[in-house]
PDB file of C-alpha atoms in Angstrom:
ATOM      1  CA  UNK A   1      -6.122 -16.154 -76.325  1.00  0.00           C
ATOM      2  CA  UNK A   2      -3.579 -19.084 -75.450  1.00  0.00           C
ATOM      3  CA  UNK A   3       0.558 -18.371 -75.956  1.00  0.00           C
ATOM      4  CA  UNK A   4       1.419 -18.070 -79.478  1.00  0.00           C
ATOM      5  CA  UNK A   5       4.619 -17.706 -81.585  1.00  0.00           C
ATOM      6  CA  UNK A   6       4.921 -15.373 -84.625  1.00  0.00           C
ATOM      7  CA  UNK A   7       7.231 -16.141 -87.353  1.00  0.00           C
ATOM      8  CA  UNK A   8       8.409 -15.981 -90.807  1.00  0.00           C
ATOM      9  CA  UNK A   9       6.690 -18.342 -93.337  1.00  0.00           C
ATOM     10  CA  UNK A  10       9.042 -21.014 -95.520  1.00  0.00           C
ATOM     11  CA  UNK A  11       8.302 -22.584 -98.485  1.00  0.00           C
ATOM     12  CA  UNK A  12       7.565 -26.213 -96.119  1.00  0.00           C
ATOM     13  CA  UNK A  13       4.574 -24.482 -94.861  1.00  0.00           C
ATOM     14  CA  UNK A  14       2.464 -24.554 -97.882  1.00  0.00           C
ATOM     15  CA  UNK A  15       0.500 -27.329 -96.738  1.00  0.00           C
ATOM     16  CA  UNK A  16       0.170 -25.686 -93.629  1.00  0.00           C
ATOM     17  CA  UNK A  17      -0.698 -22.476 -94.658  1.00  0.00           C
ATOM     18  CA  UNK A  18      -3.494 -23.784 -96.840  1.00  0.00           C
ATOM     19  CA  UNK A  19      -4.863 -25.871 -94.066  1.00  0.00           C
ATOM     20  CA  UNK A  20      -6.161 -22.391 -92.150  1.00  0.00           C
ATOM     21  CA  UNK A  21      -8.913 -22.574 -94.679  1.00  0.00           C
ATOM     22  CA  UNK A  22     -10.570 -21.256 -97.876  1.00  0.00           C
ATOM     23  CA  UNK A  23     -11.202 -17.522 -98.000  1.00  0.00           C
ATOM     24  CA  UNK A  24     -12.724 -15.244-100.507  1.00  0.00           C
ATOM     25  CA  UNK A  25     -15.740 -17.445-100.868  1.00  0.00           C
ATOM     26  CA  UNK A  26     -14.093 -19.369-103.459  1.00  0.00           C
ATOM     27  CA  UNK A  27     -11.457 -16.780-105.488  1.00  0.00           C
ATOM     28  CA  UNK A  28      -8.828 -17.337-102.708  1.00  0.00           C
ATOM     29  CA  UNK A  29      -5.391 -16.471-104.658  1.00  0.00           C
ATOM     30  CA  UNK A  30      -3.107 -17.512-102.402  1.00  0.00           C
ATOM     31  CA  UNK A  31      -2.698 -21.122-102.896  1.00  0.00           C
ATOM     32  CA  UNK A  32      -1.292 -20.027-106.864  1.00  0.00           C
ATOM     33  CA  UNK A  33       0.401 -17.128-105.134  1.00  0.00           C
ATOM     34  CA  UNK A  34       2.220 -18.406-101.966  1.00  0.00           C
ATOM     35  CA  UNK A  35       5.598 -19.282-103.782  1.00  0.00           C
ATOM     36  CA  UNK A  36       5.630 -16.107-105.656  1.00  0.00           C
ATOM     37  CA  UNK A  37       4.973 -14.191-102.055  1.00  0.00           C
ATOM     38  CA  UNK A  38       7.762 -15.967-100.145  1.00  0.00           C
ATOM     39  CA  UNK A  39      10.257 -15.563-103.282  1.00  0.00           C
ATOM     40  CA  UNK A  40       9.523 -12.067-103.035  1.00  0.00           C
ATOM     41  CA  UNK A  41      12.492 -10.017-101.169  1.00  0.00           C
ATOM     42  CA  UNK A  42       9.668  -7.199-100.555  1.00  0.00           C
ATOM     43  CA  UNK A  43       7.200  -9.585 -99.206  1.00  0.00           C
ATOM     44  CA  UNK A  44       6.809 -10.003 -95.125  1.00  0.00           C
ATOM     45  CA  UNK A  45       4.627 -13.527 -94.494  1.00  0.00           C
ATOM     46  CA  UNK A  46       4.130 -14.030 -91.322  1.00  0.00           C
ATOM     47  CA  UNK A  47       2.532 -17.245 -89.216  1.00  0.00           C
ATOM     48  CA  UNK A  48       0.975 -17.338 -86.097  1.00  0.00           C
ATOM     49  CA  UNK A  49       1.654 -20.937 -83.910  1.00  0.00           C
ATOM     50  CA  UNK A  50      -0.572 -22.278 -81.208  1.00  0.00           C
ATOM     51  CA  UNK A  51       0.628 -25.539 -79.598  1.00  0.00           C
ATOM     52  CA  UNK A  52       2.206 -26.195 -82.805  1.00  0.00           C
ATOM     53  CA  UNK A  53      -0.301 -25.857 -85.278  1.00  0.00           C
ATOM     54  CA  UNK A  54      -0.215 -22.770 -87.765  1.00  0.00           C
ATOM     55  CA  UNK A  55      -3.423 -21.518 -87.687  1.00  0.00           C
ATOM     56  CA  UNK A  56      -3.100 -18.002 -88.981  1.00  0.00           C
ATOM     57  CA  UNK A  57      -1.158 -16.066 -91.742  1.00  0.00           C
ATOM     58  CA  UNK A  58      -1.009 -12.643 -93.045  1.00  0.00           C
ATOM     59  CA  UNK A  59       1.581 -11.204 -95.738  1.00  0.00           C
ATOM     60  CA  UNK A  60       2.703  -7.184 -95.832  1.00  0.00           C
ATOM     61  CA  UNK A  61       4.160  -6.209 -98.806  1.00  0.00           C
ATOM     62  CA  UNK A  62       6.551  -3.139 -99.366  1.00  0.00           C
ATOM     63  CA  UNK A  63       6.127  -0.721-102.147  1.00  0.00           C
ATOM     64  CA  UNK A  64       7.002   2.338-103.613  1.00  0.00           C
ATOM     65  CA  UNK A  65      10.664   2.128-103.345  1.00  0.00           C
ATOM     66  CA  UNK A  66       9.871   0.791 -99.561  1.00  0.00           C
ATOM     67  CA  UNK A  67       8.037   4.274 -98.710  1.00  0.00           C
ATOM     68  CA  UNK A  68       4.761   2.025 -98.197  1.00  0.00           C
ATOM     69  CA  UNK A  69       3.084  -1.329 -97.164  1.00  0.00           C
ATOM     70  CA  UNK A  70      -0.211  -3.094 -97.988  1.00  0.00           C
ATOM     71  CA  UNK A  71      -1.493  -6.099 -96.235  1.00  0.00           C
ATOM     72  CA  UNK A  72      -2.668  -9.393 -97.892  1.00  0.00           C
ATOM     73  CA  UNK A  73      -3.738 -12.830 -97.968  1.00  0.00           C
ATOM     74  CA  UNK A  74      -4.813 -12.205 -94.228  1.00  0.00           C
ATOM     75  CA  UNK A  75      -6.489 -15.308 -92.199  1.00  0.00           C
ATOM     76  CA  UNK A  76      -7.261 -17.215 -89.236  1.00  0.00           C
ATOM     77  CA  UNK A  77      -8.810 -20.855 -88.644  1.00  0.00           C
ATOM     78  CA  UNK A  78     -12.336 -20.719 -87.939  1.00  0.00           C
ATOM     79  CA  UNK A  79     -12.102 -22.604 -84.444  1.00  0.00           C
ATOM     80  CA  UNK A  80      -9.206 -19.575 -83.253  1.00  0.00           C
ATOM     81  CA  UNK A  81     -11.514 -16.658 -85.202  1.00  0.00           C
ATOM     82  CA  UNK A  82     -12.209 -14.017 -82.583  1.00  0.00           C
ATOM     83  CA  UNK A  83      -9.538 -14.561 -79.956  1.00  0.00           C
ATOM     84  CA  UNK A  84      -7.303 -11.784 -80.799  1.00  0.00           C
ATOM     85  CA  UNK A  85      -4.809 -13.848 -82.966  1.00  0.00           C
ATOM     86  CA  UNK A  86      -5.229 -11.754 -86.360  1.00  0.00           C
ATOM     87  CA  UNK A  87      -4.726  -8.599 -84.274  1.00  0.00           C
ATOM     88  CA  UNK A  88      -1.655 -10.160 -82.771  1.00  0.00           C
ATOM     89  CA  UNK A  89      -0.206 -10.937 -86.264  1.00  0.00           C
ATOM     90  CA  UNK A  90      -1.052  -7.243 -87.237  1.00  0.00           C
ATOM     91  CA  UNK A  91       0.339  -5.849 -84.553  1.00  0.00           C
ATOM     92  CA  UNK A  92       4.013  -7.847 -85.250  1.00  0.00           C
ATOM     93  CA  UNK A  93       3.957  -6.881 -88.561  1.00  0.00           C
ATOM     94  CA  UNK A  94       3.229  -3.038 -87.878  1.00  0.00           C
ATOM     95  CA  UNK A  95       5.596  -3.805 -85.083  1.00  0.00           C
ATOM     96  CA  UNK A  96       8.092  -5.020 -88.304  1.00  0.00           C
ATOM     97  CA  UNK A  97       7.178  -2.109 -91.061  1.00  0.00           C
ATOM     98  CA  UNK A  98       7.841   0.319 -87.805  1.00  0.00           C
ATOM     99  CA  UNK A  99      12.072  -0.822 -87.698  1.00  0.00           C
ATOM    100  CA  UNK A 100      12.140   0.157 -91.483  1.00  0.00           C
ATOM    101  CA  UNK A 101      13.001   3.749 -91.811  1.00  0.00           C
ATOM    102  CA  UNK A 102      11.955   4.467 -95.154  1.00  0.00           C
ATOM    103  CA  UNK A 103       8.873   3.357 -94.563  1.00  0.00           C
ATOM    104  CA  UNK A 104       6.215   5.589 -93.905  1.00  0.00           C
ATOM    105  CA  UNK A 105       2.631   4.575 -95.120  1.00  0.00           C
ATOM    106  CA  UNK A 106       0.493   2.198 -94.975  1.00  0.00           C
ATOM    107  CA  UNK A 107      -1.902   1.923 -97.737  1.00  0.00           C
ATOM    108  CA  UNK A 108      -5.651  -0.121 -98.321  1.00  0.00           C
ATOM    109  CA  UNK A 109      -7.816  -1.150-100.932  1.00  0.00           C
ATOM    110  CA  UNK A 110     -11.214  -1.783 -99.650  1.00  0.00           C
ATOM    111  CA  UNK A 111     -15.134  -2.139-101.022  1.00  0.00           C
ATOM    112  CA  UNK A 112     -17.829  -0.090-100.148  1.00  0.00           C
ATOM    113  CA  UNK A 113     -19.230  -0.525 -96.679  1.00  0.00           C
ATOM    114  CA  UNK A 114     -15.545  -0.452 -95.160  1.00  0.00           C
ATOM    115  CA  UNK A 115     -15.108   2.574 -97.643  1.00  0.00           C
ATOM    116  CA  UNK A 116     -17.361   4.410 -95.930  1.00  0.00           C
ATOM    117  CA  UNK A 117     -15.936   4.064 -92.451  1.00  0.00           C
ATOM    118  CA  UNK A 118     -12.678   5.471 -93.449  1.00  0.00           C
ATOM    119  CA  UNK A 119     -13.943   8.283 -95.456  1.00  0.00           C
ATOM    120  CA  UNK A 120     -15.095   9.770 -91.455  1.00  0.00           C
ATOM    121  CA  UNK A 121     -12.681  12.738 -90.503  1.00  0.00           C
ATOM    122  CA  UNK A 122     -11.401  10.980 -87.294  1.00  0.00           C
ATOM    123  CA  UNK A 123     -10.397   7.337 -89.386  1.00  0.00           C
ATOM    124  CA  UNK A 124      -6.617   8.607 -89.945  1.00  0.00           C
ATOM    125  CA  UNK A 125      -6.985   7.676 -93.862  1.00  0.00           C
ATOM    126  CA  UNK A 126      -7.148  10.000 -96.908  1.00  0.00           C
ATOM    127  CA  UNK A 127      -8.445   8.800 -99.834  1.00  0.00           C
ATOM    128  CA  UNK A 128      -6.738   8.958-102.940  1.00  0.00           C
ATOM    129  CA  UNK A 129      -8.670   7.161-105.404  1.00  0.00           C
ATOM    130  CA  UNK A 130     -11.924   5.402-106.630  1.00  0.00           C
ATOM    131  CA  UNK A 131     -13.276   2.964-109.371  1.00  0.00           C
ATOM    132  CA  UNK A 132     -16.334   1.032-110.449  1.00  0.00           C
ATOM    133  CA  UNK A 133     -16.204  -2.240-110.592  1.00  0.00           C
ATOM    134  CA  UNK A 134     -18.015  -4.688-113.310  1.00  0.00           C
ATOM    135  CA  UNK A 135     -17.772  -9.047-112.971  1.00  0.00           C
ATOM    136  CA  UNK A 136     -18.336 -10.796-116.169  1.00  0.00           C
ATOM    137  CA  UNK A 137     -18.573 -14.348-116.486  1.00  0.00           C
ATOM    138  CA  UNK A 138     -17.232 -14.897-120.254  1.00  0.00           C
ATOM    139  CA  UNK A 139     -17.799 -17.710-122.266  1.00  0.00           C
ATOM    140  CA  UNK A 140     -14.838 -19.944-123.488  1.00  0.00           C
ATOM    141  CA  UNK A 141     -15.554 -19.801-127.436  1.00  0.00           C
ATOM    142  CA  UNK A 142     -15.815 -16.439-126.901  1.00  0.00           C
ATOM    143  CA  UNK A 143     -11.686 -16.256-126.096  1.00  0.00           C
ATOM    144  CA  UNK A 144     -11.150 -18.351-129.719  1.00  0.00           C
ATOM    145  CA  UNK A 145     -12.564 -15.092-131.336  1.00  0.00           C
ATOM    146  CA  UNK A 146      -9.819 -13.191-133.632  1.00  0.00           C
ATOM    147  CA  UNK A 147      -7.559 -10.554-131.549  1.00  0.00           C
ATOM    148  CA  UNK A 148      -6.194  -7.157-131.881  1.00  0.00           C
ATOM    149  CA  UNK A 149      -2.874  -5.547-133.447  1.00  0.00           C
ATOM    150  CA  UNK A 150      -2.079  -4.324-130.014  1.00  0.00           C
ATOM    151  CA  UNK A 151       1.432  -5.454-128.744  1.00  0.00           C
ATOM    152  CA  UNK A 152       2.095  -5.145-124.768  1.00  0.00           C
ATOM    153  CA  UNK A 153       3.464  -2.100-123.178  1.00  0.00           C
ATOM    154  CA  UNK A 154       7.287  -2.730-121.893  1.00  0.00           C
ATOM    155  CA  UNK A 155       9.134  -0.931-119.025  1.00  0.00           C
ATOM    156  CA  UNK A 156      10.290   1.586-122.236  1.00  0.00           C
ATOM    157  CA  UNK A 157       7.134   2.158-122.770  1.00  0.00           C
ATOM    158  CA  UNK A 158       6.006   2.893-119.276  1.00  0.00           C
ATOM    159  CA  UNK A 159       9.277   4.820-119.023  1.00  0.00           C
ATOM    160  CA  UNK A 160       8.037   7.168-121.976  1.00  0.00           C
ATOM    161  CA  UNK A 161       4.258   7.948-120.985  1.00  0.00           C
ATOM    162  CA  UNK A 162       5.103   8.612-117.385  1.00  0.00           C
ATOM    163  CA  UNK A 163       7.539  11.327-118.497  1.00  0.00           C
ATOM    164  CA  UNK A 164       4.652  13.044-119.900  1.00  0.00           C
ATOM    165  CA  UNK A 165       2.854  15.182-117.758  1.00  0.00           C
ATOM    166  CA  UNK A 166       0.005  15.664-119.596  1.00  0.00           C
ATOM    167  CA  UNK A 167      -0.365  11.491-120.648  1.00  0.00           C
ATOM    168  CA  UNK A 168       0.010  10.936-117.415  1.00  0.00           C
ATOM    169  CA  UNK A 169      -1.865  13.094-115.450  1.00  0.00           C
ATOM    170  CA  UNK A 170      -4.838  12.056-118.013  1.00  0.00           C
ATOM    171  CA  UNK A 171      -4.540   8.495-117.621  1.00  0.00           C
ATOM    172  CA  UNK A 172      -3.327   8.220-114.009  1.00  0.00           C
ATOM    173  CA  UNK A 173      -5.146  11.445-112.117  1.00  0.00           C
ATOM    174  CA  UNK A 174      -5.034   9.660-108.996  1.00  0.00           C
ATOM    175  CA  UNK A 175      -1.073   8.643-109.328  1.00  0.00           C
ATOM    176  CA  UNK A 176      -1.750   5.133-109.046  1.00  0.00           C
ATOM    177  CA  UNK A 177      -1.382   1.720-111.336  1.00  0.00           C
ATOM    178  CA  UNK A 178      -2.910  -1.129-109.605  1.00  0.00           C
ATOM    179  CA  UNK A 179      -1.441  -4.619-109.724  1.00  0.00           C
ATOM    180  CA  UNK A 180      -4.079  -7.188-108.479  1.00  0.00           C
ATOM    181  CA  UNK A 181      -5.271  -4.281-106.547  1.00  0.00           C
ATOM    182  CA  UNK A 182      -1.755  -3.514-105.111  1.00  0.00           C
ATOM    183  CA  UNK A 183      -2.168   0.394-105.583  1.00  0.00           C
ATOM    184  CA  UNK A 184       1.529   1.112-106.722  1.00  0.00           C
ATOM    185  CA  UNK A 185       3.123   4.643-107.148  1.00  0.00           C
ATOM    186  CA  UNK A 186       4.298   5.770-110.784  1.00  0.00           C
ATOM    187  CA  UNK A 187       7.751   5.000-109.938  1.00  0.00           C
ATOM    188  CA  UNK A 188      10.048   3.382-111.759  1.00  0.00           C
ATOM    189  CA  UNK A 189      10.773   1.366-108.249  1.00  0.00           C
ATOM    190  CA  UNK A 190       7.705  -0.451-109.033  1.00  0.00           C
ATOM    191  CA  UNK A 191       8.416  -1.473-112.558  1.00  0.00           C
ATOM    192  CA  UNK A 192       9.405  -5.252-111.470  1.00  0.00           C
ATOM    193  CA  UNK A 193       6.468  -5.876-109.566  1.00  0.00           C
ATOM    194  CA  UNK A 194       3.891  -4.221-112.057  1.00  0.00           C
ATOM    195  CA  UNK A 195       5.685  -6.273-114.793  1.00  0.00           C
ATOM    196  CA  UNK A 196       5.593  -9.498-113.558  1.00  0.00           C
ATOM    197  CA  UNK A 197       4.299 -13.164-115.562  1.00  0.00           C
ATOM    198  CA  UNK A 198       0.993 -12.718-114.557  1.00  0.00           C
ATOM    199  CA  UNK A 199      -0.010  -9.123-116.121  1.00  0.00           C
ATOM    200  CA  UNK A 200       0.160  -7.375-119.092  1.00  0.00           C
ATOM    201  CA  UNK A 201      -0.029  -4.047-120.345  1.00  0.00           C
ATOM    202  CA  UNK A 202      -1.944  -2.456-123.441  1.00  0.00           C
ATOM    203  CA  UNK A 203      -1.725   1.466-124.595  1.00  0.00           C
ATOM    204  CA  UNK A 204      -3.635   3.161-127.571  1.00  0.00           C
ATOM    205  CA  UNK A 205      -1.502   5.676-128.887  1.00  0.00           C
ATOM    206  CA  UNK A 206      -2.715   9.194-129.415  1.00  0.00           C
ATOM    207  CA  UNK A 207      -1.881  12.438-131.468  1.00  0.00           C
ATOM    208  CA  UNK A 208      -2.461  14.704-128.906  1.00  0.00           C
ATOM    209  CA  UNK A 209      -0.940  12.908-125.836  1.00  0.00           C
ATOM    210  CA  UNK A 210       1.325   9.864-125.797  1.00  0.00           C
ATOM    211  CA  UNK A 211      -1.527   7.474-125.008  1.00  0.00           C
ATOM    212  CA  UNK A 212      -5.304   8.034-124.849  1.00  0.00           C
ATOM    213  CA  UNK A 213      -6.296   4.695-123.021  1.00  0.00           C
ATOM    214  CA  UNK A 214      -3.840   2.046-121.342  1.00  0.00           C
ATOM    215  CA  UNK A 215      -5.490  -1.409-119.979  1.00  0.00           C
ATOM    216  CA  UNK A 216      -3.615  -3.989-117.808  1.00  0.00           C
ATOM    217  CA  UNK A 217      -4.616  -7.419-117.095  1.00  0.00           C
ATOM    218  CA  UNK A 218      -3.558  -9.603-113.909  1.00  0.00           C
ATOM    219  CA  UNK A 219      -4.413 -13.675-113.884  1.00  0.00           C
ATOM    220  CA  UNK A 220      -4.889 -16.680-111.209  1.00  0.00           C
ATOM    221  CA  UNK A 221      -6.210 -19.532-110.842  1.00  0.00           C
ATOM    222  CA  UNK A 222      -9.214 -20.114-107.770  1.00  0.00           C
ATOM    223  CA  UNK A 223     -11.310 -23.102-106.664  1.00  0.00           C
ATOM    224  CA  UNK A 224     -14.037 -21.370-108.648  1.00  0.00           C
ATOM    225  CA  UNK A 225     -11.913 -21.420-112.454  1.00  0.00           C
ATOM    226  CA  UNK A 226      -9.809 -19.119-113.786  1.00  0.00           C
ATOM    227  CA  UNK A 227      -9.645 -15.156-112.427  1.00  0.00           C
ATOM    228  CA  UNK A 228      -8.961 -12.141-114.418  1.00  0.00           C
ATOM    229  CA  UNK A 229      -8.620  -8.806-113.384  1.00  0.00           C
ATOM    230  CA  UNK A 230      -8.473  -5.898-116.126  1.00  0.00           C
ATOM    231  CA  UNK A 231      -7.893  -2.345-115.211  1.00  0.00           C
ATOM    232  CA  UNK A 232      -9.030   0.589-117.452  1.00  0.00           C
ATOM    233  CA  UNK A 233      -7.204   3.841-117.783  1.00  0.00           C
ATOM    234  CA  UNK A 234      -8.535   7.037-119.703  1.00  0.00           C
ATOM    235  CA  UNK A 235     -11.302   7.862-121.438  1.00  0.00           C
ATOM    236  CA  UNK A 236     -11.670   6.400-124.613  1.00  0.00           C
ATOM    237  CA  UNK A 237     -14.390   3.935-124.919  1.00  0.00           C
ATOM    238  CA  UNK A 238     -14.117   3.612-128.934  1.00  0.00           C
ATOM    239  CA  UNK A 239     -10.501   1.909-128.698  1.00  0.00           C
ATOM    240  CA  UNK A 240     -11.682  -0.760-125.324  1.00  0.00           C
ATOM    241  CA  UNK A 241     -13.125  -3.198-128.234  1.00  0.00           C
ATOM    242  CA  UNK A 242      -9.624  -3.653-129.575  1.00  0.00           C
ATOM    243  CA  UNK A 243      -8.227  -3.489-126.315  1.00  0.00           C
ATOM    244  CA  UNK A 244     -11.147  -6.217-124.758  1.00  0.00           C
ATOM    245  CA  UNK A 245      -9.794  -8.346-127.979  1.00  0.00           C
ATOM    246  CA  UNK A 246      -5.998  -7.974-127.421  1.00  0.00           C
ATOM    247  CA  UNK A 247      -6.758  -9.336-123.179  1.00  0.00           C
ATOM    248  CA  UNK A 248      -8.315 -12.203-124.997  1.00  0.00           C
ATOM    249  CA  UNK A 249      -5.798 -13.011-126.463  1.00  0.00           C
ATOM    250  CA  UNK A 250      -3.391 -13.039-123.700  1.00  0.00           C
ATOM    251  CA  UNK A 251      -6.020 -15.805-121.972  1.00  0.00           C
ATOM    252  CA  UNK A 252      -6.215 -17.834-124.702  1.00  0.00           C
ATOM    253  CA  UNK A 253      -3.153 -19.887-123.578  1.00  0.00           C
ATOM    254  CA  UNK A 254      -3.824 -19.638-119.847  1.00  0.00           C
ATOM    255  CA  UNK A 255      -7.189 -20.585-119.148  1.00  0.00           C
ATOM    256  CA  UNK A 256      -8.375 -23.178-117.059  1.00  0.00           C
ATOM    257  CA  UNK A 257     -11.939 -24.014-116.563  1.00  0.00           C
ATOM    258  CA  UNK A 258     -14.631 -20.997-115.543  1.00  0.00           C
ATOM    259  CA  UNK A 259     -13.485 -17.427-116.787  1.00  0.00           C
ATOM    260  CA  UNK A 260     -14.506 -14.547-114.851  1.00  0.00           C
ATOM    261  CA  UNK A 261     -13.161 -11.160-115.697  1.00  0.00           C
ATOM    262  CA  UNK A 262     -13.365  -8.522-113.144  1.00  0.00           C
ATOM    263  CA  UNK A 263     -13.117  -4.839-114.627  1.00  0.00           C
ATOM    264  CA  UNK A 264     -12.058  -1.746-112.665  1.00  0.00           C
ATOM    265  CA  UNK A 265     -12.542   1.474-114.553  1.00  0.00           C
ATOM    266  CA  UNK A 266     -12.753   5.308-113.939  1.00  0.00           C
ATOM    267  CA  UNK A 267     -15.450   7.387-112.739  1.00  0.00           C
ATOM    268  CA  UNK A 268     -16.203   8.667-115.641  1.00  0.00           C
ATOM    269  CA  UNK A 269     -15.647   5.351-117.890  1.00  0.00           C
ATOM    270  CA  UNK A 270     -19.475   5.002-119.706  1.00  0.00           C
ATOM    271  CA  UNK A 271     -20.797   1.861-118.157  1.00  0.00           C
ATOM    272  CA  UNK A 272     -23.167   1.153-121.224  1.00  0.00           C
ATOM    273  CA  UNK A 273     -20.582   1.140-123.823  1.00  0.00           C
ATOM    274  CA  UNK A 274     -18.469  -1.080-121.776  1.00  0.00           C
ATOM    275  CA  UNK A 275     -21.633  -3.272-120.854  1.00  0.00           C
ATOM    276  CA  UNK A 276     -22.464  -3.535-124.930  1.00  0.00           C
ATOM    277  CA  UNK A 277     -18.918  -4.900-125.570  1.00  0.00           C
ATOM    278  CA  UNK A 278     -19.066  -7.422-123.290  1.00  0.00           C
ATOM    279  CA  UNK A 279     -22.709  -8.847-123.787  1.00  0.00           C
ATOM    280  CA  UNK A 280     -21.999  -8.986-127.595  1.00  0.00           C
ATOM    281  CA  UNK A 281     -19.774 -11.267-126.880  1.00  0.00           C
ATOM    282  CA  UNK A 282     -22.312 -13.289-124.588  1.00  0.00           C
ATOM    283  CA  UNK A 283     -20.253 -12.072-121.346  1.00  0.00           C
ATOM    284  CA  UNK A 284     -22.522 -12.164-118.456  1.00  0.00           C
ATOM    285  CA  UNK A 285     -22.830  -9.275-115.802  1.00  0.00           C
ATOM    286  CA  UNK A 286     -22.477 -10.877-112.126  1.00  0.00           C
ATOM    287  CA  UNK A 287     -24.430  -9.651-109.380  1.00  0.00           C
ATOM    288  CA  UNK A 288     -22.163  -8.436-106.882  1.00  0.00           C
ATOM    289  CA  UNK A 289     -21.937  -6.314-103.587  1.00  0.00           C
ATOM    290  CA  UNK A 290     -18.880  -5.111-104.996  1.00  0.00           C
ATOM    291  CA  UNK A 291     -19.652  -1.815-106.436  1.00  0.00           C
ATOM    292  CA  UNK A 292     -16.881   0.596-105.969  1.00  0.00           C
ATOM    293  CA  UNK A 293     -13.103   0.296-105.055  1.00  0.00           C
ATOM    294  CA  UNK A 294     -11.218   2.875-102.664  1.00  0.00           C
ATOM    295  CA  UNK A 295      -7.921   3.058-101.962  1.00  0.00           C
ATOM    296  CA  UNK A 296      -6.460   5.072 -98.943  1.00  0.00           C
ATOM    297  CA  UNK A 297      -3.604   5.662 -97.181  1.00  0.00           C
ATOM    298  CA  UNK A 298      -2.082   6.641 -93.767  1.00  0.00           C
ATOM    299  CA  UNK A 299       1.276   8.166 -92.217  1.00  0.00           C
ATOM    300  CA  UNK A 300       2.289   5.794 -89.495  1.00  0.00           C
ATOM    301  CA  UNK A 301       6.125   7.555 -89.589  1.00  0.00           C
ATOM    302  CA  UNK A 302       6.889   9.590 -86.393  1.00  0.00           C
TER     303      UNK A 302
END
C-alpha cells in the first residue's frame, strides 16, 4: 500500500467522491445522499488520498444521543481494492469514534451470509434484532390508485406511543426504528434524524394499545429508478392494505422512473397476506439473495 492521507470530505469533492465508482450493483444512494451526509453535524466522511487522487470514502454516523456509530457508504476504486486502504480508513475512523467519550458502540446491519459469521460466540457482536425482507417491483399506474385516510405520524405522536410500555414493547420488541436501515434507539435524541424529508411515518390506532401497526417509508433515487424502503411494525396484517395505500400516496409526487419497494417486516409478519396485497396490485416479487436482515452491536468503550 503506497503513502496515503486521510481526511474530512467537503462539499467540492462530490465529483470526486463519485468518481471511486458505482456500488450496490446499481441502488448506490450516495450520489442523492452526499450533501445531506456532509450537512449532517453527526456525520464523520472521511477520504482516503493517494498521490492526489481520492480514491476511497467511508462515512460513520453517530446515533443514539452519540452513545453509538454505524458505518456507511463505504468504498474503494477498483484498481486500489485489496491493498489495505479501506482498512486504513476504518481504522481512522474507529481511531475518531475512540476520542468521543460518550460513545460506546458500534452497531451493523448486515444480510445473511455475514449474519451468520457474527452470530459465532467469539465475533464480539450480540444480536439484537431480525427481519424478512420482500423486493417488489411496482407498476407506475398502480401509484395513481386512490389512497388511504391515514395522516403521518409527527414527533407528538412518536412522543405518545413510546411512553407506552405496552405499544411499545408490541411494536418495537427489539427497541429499534430503522431509518434506511440506520437501526436507531427509541430516543427522543433520534427524533431529527428519523424525521427527516425523505421518510414518513404511518400508525393504526388501537383500543387496546395506542397503536396496533406503525409503517415508515424512506426514498432515493439510484441509477436503477426510484428506491423505496418500507418498514413494518406489529402484527396486524388486516390494516397493511390501507397502510400499502397511504405509502402510495406519499410516492405519487416523488417518483422518477423504475419503482422498487423493498419491505422489512417482523418474524412473525404472514408473508402470504403481505404477498396477496402486493400482487393484486400487479407488484412483482424480485428474486433476491437478500433474505433476512440482522442488526448487531458491539462495546468498543474501555
Amino acid at each position: 500500500m503506497s503513502n496515503c492521507t486521510i481526511r474530512l470530505a467537503t462539499l467540492r469533492d462530490y465529483e470526486n467522491v463519485l468518481a471511486i465508482g458505482e456500488v450496490y450493483n446499481g441502488v448506490d444512494y450516495l450520489p442523492c445522499k452526499y450533501t445531506e451526509f456532509l450537512e449532517d453535524d453527526n456525520y464523520m466522511n472521511f477520504l482516503c488520498i493517494v498521490d492526489g487522487e481520492v480514491i476511497g470514502f467511508l462515512c460513520g454516523a453517530l446515533i443514539d444521543n452519540r452513545e453509538a456509530f454505524v458505518l456507511r457508504a463505504g468504498r474503494v476504486k477498483d484498481a486500489y481494492q485489496g491493498q489495505g486502504y479501506y482498512k486504513a480508513l476504518r481504522s481512522h475512523l474507529y481511531q475518531t469514534m475512540s476520542t468521543i467519550k460518550s460513545v460506546k458502540y458500534e452497531k451493523v446491519v448486515v444480510f445473511n451470509a455475514i449474519a451468520e459469521k457474527l452470530l459465532q460466540p467469539d465475533s464480539g457482536f450480540e444480536h439484537i434484532a431480525m427481519q424478512k425482507v420482500y423486493t417488489y417491483e411496482i407498476p407506475e399506474s398502480v401509484v395513481e390508485e386512490p389512497s388511504s385516510d391515514l395522516q403521518p405520524l409527527n414527533q407528538k405522536d412518536l412522543h405518545c406511543l413510546l411512553s407506552d410500555p405496552e405499544t411499545r414493547d408490541f411494536l418495537f420488541p427489539g427497541g429499534i426504528l430503522y431509518v434506511h436501515r440506520v437501526p436507531y434507539k427509541l430516543t427522543e435524541g433520534n427524533f431529527p434524524s428519523i424525521f427527516n424529508k425523505r421518510t414518513v411515518l404511518f400508525g393504526s390506532p388501537s383500543r387496546s394499545i395506542k397503536y396496533k401497526l406503525v409503517t415508515t417509508g424512506h426514498y432515493f433515487n439510484v441509477k436503477l429508478g426510484f428506491r423505496y424502503i418500507l418498514d413494518i411494525y406489529g402484527s396486524s396484517p388486516e390494516d397493511f392494505t390501507h397502510h400499502f395505500k397511504a405509502h402510495l400516496a406519499f410516492i405519487r409526487n416523488l417518483r422518477k422512473g423504475k419503482i422498487t419497494v423493498t419491505i422489512f417486516t417482523p418474524q412473525t409478519f404472514p408473508v402470504a397476506v403481505l404477498d396477496d396485497i402486493l400482487t393484486r396490485v400487479g407488484a412483482i416479487l424480485q428474486e433476491s439473495f437478500l433474505s433476512e436482515e440482522h442488526s448487531f452491536r458491539r462495546c468498543v468503550s474501555e
